[in-house]
Coordinates of C-alpha atoms in Angstrom, one line a residue:
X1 CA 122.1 105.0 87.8
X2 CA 123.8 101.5 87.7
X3 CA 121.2 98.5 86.9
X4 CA 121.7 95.4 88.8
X5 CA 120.7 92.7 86.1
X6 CA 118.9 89.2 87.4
X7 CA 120.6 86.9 89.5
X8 CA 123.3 89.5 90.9
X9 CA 123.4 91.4 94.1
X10 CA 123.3 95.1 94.8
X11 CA 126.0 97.3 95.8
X12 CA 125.3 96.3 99.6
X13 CA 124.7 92.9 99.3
X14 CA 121.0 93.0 100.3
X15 CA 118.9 89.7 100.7
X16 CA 115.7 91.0 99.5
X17 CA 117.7 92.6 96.4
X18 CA 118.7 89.2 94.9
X19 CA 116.9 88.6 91.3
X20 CA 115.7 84.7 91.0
X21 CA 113.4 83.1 88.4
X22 CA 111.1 81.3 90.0
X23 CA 107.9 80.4 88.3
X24 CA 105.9 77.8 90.6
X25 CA 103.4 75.5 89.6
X26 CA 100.1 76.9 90.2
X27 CA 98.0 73.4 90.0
X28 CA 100.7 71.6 92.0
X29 CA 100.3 74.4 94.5
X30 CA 96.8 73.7 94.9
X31 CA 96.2 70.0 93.9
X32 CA 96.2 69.7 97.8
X33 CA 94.0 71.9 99.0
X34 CA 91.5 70.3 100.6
X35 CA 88.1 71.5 100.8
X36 CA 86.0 73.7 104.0
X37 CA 83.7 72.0 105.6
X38 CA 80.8 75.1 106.2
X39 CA 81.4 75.5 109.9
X40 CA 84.1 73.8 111.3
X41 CA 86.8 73.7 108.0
X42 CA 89.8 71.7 108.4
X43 CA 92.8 72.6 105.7
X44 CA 94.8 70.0 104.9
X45 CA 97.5 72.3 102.6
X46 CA 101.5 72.0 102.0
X47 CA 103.1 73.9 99.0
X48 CA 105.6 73.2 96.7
X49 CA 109.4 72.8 97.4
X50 CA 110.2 76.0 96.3
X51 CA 109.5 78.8 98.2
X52 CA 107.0 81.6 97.0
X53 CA 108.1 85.4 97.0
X54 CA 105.5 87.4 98.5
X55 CA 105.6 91.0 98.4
X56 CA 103.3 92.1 101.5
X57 CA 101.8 95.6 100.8
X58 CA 100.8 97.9 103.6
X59 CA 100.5 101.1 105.0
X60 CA 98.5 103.1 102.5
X61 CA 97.4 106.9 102.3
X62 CA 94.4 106.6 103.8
X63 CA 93.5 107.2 107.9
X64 CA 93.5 103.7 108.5
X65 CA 97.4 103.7 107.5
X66 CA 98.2 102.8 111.6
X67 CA 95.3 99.9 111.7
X68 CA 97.1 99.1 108.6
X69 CA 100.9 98.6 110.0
X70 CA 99.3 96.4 113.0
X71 CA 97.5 93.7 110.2
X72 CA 101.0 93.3 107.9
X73 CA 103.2 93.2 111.8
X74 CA 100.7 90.1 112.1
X75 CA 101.1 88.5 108.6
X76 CA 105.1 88.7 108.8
X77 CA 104.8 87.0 112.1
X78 CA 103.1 84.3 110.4
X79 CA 104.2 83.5 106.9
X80 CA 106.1 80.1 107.1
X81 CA 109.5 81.0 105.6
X82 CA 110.2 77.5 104.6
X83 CA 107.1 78.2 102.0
X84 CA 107.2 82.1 101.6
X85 CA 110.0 84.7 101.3
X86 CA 107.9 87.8 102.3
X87 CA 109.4 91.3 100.6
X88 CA 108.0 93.9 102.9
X89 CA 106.9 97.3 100.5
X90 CA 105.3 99.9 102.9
X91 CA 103.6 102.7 101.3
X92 CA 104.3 106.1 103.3
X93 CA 101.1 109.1 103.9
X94 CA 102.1 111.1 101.3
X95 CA 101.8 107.8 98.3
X96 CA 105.8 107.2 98.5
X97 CA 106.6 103.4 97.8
X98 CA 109.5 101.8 99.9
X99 CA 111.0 98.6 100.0
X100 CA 111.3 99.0 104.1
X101 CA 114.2 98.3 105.9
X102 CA 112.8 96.0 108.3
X103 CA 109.2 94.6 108.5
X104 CA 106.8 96.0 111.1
X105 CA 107.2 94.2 114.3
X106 CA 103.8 92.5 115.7
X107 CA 102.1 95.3 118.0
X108 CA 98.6 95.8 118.7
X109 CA 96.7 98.7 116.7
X110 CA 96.6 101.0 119.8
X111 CA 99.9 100.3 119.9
X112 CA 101.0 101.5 116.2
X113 CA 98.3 104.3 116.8
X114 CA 99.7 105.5 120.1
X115 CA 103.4 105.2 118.2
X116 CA 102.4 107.5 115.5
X117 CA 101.1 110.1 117.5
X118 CA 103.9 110.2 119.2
X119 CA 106.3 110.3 116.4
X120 CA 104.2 112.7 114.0
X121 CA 106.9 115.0 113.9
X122 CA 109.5 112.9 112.8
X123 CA 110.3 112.2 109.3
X124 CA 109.1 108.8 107.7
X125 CA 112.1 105.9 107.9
X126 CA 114.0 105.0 105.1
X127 CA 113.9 102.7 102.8
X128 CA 114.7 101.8 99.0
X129 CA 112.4 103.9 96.9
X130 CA 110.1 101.5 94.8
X131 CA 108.2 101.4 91.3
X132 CA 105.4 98.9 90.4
X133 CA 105.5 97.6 86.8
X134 CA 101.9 98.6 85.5
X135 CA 102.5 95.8 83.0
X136 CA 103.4 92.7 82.9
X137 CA 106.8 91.7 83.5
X138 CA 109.8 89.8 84.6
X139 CA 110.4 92.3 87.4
X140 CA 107.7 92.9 89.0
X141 CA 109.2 96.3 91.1
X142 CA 111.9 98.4 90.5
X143 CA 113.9 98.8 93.7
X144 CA 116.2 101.9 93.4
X145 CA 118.9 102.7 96.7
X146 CA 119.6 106.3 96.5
X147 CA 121.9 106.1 99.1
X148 CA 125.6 106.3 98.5
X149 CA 127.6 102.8 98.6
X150 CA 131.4 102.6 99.7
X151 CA 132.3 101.9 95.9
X152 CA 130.4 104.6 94.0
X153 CA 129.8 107.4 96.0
X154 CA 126.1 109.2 95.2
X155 CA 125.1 106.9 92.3
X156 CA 121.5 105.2 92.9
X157 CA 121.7 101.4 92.0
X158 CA 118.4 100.5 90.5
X159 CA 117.1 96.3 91.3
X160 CA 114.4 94.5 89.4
X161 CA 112.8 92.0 91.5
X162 CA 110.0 89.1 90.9
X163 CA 107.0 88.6 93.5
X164 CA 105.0 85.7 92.4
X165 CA 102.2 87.0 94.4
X166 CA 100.9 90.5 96.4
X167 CA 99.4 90.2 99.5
X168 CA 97.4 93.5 100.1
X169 CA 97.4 94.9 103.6
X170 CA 95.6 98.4 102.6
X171 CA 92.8 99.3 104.8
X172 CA 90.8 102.2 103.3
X173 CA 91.0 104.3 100.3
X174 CA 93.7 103.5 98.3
X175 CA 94.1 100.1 99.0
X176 CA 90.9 98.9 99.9
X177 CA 89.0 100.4 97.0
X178 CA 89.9 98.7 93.7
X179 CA 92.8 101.2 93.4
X180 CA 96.0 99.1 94.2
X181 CA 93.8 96.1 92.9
X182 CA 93.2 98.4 89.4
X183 CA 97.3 98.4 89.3
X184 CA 98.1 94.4 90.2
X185 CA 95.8 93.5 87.2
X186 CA 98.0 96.1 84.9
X187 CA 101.0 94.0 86.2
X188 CA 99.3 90.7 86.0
X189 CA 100.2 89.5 89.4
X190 CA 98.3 87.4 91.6
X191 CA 97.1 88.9 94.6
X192 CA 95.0 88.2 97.4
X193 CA 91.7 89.6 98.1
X194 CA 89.3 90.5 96.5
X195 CA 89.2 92.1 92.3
X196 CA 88.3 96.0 91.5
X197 CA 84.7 95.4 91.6
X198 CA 84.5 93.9 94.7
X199 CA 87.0 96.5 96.8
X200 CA 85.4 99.5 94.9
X201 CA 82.0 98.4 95.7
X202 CA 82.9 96.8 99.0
X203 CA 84.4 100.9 100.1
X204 CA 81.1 102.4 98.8
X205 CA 78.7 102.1 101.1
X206 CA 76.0 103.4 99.3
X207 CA 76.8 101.2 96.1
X208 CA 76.9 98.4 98.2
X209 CA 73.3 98.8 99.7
X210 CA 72.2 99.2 96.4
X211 CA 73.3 96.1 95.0
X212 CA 72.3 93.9 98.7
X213 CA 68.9 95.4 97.9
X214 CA 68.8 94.1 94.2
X215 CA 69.8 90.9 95.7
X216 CA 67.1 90.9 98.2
X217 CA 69.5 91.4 101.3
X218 CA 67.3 92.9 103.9
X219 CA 69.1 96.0 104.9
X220 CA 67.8 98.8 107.3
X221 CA 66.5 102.5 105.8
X222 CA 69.4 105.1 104.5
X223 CA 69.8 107.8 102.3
X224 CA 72.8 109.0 100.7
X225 CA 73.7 113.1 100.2
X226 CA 76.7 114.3 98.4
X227 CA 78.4 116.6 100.2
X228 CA 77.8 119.6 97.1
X229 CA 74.4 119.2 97.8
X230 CA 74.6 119.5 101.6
X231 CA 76.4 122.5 101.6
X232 CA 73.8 124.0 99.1
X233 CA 70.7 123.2 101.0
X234 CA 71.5 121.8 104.7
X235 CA 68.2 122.7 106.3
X236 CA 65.8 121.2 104.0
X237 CA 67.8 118.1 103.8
X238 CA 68.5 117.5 107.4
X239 CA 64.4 118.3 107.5
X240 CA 64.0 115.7 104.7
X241 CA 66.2 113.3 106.8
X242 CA 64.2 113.8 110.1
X243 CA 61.2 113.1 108.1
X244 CA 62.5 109.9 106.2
X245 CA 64.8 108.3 108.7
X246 CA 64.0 109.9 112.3
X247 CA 66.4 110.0 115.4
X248 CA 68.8 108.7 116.0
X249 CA 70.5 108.0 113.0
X250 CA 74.1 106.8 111.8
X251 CA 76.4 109.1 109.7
X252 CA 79.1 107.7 108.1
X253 CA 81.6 108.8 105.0
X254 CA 81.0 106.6 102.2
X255 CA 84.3 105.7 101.5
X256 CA 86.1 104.4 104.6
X257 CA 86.1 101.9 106.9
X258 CA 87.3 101.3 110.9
X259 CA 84.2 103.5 112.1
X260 CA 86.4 106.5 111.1
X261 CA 84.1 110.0 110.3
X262 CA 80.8 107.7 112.0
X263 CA 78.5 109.5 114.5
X264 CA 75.5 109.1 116.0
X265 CA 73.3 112.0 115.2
X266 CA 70.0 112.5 117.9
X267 CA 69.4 116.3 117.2
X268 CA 69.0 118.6 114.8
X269 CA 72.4 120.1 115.7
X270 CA 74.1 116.3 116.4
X271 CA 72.9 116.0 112.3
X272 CA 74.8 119.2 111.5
X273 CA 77.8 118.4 112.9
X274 CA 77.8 114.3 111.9
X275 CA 77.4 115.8 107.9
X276 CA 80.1 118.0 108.6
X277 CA 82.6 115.8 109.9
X278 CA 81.4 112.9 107.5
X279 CA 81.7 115.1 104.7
X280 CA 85.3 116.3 105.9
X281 CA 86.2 112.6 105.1
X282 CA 84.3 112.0 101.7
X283 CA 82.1 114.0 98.9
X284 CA 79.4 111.2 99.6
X285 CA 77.4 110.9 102.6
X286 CA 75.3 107.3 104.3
X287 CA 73.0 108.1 106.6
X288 CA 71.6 105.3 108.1
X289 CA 68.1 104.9 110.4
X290 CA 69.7 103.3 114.1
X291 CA 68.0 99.8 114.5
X292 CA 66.6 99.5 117.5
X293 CA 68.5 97.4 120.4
X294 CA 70.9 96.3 118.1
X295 CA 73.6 93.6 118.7
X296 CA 76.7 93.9 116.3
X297 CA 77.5 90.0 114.8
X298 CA 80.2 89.8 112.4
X299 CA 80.9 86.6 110.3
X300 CA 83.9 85.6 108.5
X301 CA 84.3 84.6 104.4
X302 CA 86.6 82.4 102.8
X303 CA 86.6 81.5 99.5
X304 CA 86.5 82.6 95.3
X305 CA 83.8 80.9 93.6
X306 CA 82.6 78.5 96.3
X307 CA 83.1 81.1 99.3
X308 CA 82.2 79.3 103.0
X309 CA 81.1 81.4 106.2
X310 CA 82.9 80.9 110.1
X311 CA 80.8 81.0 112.8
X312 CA 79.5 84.1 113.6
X313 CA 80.6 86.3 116.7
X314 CA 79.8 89.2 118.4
X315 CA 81.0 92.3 119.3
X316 CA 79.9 94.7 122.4
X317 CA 81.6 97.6 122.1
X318 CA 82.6 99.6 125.0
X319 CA 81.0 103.3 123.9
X320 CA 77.7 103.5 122.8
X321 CA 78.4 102.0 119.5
X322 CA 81.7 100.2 117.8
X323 CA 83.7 103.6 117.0
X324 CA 87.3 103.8 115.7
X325 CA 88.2 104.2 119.9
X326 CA 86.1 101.3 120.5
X327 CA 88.0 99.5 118.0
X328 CA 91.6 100.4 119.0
X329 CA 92.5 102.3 121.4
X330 CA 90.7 101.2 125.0
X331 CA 90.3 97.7 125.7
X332 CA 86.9 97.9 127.0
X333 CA 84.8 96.0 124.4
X334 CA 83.9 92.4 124.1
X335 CA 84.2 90.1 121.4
X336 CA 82.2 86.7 122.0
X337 CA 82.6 84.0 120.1
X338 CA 80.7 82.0 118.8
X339 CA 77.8 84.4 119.5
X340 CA 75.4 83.8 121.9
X341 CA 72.5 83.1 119.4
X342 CA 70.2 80.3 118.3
X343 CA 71.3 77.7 115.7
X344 CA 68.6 79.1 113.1
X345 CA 69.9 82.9 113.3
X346 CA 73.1 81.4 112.9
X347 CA 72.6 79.4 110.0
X348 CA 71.2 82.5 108.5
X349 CA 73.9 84.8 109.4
X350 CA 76.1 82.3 107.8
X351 CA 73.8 82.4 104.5
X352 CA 73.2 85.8 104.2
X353 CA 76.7 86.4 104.8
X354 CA 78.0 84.3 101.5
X355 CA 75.0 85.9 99.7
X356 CA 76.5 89.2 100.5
X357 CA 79.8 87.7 99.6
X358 CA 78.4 86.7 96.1
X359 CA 76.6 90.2 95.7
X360 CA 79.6 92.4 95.1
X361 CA 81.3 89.6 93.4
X362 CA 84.0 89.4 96.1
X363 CA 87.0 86.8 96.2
X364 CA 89.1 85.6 98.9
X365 CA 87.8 86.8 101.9
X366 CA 85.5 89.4 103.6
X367 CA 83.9 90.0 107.0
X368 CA 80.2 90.8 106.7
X369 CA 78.7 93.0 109.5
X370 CA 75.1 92.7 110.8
X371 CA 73.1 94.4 113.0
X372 CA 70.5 92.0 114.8
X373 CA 67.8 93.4 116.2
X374 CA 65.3 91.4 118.3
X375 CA 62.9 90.6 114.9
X376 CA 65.3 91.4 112.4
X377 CA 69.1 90.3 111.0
X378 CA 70.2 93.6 108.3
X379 CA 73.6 93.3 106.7
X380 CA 75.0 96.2 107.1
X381 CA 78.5 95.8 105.1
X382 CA 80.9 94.3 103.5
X383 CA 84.5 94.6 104.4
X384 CA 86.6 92.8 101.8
X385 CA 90.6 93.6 103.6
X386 CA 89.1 93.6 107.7
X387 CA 91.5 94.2 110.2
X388 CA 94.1 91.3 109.8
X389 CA 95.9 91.1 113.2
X390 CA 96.0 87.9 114.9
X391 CA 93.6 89.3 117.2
X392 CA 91.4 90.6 114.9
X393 CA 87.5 89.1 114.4
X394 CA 88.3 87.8 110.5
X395 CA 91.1 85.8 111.6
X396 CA 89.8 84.6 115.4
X397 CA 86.2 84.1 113.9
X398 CA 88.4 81.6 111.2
X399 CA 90.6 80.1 114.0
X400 CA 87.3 79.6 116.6
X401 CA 85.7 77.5 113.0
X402 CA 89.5 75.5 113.2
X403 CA 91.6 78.0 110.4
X404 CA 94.1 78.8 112.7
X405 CA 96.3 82.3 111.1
X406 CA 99.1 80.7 109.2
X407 CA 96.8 78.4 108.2
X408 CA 94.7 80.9 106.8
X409 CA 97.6 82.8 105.1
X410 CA 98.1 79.6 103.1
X411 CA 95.0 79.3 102.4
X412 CA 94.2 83.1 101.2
X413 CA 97.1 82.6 98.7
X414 CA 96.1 79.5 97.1
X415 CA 92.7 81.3 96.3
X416 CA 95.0 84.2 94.7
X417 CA 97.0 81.7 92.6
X418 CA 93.8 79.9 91.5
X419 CA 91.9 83.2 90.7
X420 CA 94.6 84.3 88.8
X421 CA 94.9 80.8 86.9
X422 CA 91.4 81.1 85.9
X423 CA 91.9 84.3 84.5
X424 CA 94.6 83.2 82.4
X425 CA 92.5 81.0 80.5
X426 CA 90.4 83.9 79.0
X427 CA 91.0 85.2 75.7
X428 CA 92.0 88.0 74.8
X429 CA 91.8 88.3 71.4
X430 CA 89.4 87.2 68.5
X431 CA 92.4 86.3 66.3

């Protein structure tokens, strides 16, 4: 292997290969950040001169990989290149890290989906094979090009390359669930979104209930059943279920989001199957009670230690409830914004949806779901990486409260450079 040391070029001459020592200011990047107003923020925000690396992480191994490809398309689209220079590093099915050739163009999620299926059979595109330093570093990834250059045929030329911040576009497990977060805090990089806590909690549906209730969320009736225990004992457990929750009732794997492995169970048999397919996805199993007439409203969060709610909207979903189909493939559903609700529930949507925020100790941003029924608002969850398209309800509930996208891009990478500050200020020795 032939190292390219900092400041040179690889064999081919590639942009994103040049090594440059840059080491911004973090309090001059966010002395001008101005300050949310609750419902209606205005962001008055210009960086530095120099221009930030960001190294935009997407794709994933999880089955939201597609939703996944669709939210980074969107962020590349967006990034102000006179104040970012956005490394695209895709992460393939099978876990394979690649500096990609070219970033994802901006298509819709059916789109991507419809794409995929399409090309299933076809081997993943290239790309420079990449390794994370799980430490901190000058370089923060290893870019190595196996492919043979006109001067030295079949020798790999391996790049180190600085990213002053990570911008995680991971839906799901993997990504989503304190994972990838575990490994940015081994490198010491600032990255957006929300810490391991938060994204492991935030995946786990049942730990997530637990900790709304200890905060005195209201949240509707559920059980949780490992899918060992299921398999050991299905009819006294689905009779236990009947018993404690009734029909209908929500199924859902614990660990995954975009509706994927959800059904609706309304008979003994429905139940069956639901457990079966949820616990195809995950060993752990939510089963929710259905709320009655429910009306999906879905609120946006901004922030770190001072987080602020958008408006809240709505969601009718085309099929009897908001599936993964619903979601992204037909067109059918409706998202209203603002909702159509009174000035009270709102206010309290926009409370309990910062007191959820605060609950799992998340950072950055979230979308927090409720189901509203016609006496009652219950969080239901907390999703701390939502869908990040432009037409996505995190970033049209922002731009409907007057964050429009690139605004918010700005925005979600100061918090990430003044989280990380902060945590630079702890000790870390007694000595």
């Amino acid at each position: 292997m032939k190292w390219v040391p900092m400041g040179a070029r690889c064999a081919n001459g590639c942009h994103e290969c040049q090594r440059t020592t840059r080491t911004p200011g973090t309090l001059a990047l966010l002395a001008p950040l101005a300050p949310l107003a609750p419902v209606a923020p205005v962001l008055l925000y210009s960086l530095a001169v120099k221009r930030l690396r960001v190294g935009v992480l997407y794709g994933g191994r999880s089955g939201e990989h597609e939703v996944s490809l669709a939210s980074a398309a969107a962020v590349f689209a967006n990034l102000d290149r006179t104040r970012y220079e956005p490394v695209p590093i895709r992460i393939e099915k099978d876990g394979r890290w690649a500096l990609a050739d070219r970033a994802p163009t901006a298509v819709s999620a059916a789109e991507v989906i419809e794409h995929a299926r399409l090309e299933a059979a076809r081997p993943s595109r290239g790309g420079r094979e990449v390794h994370f330093m799980a430490r901190p570093s000058a370089e923060t990834i290893l870019s190595i090009d196996r492919r043979p250059s006109h001067a030295e045929e079949g020798q790999a030329v391996v790049t180190g390359l600085n990213l002053e911040v990570i911008f995680p576009v991971l839906h799901g497990p993997y990504g989503e669930d304190g994972t990838i977060q575990g490994l940015l805090e081994l490198a010491n990089v600032p990255y957006v979104g929300a810490g391991v806590l938060a994204s492991a909690v935030g995946m786990d549906k049942g730990v997530m209930k637990v900790l709304f209730k200890a905060a005195g969320l209201p949240v509707c009736p559920y059980q949780v059943i490992f899918r060992h225990d299921w398999q050991q004992g299905r009819d006294a457990l689905a009779a236990d279920l009947e018993r404690s929750l009734g029909y209908p009732m929500f199924v859902k794997p614990a660990n995954l989001g975009s509706s994927v492995g959800i059904s609706k169970a309304k008979t003994r048999a429905g139940l069956l199957e639901a457990m079966d397919l949820a616990g195809a996805f995950d060993r752990k199993i939510v089963i929710e009670a259905a709320v009655p007439e429910p009306r999906e409203i879905e609120c946006a969060v901004l922030g770190n230690d001072a987080p602020q709610a958008s408006v809240p909207g709505e969601v009718v979903p085309s099929r009897e409830f908001y599936d993964y189909e619903a979601k992204y493939i037909d067109d059918g559903s409706k998202i209203i914004i603002p909702a159509e609700i009174g000035p009270r529930t709102a206010a309290d949507i926009q409370r309990l949806s910062v007191a959820a925020f605060k609950a799992i100790d998340c950072a950055g941003m979230a979308r927090v779901d409720f189901l509203l029924s016609p006496d009652t608002i219950f969080v239901n969850e907390v999703n701390t990486i939502p869908g990040f398209t432009t037409i996505s309800m995190y970033s049209k509930l922002w731009a409907a409260s007057g964050v429009e996208y690139p605004v918010l891009l700005d925005r979600l990478i100061a918090l990430a450079l003044e989280r990380h500050a902060e945590k630079q200020q702890l000790r870390t020795s007694l000595t």
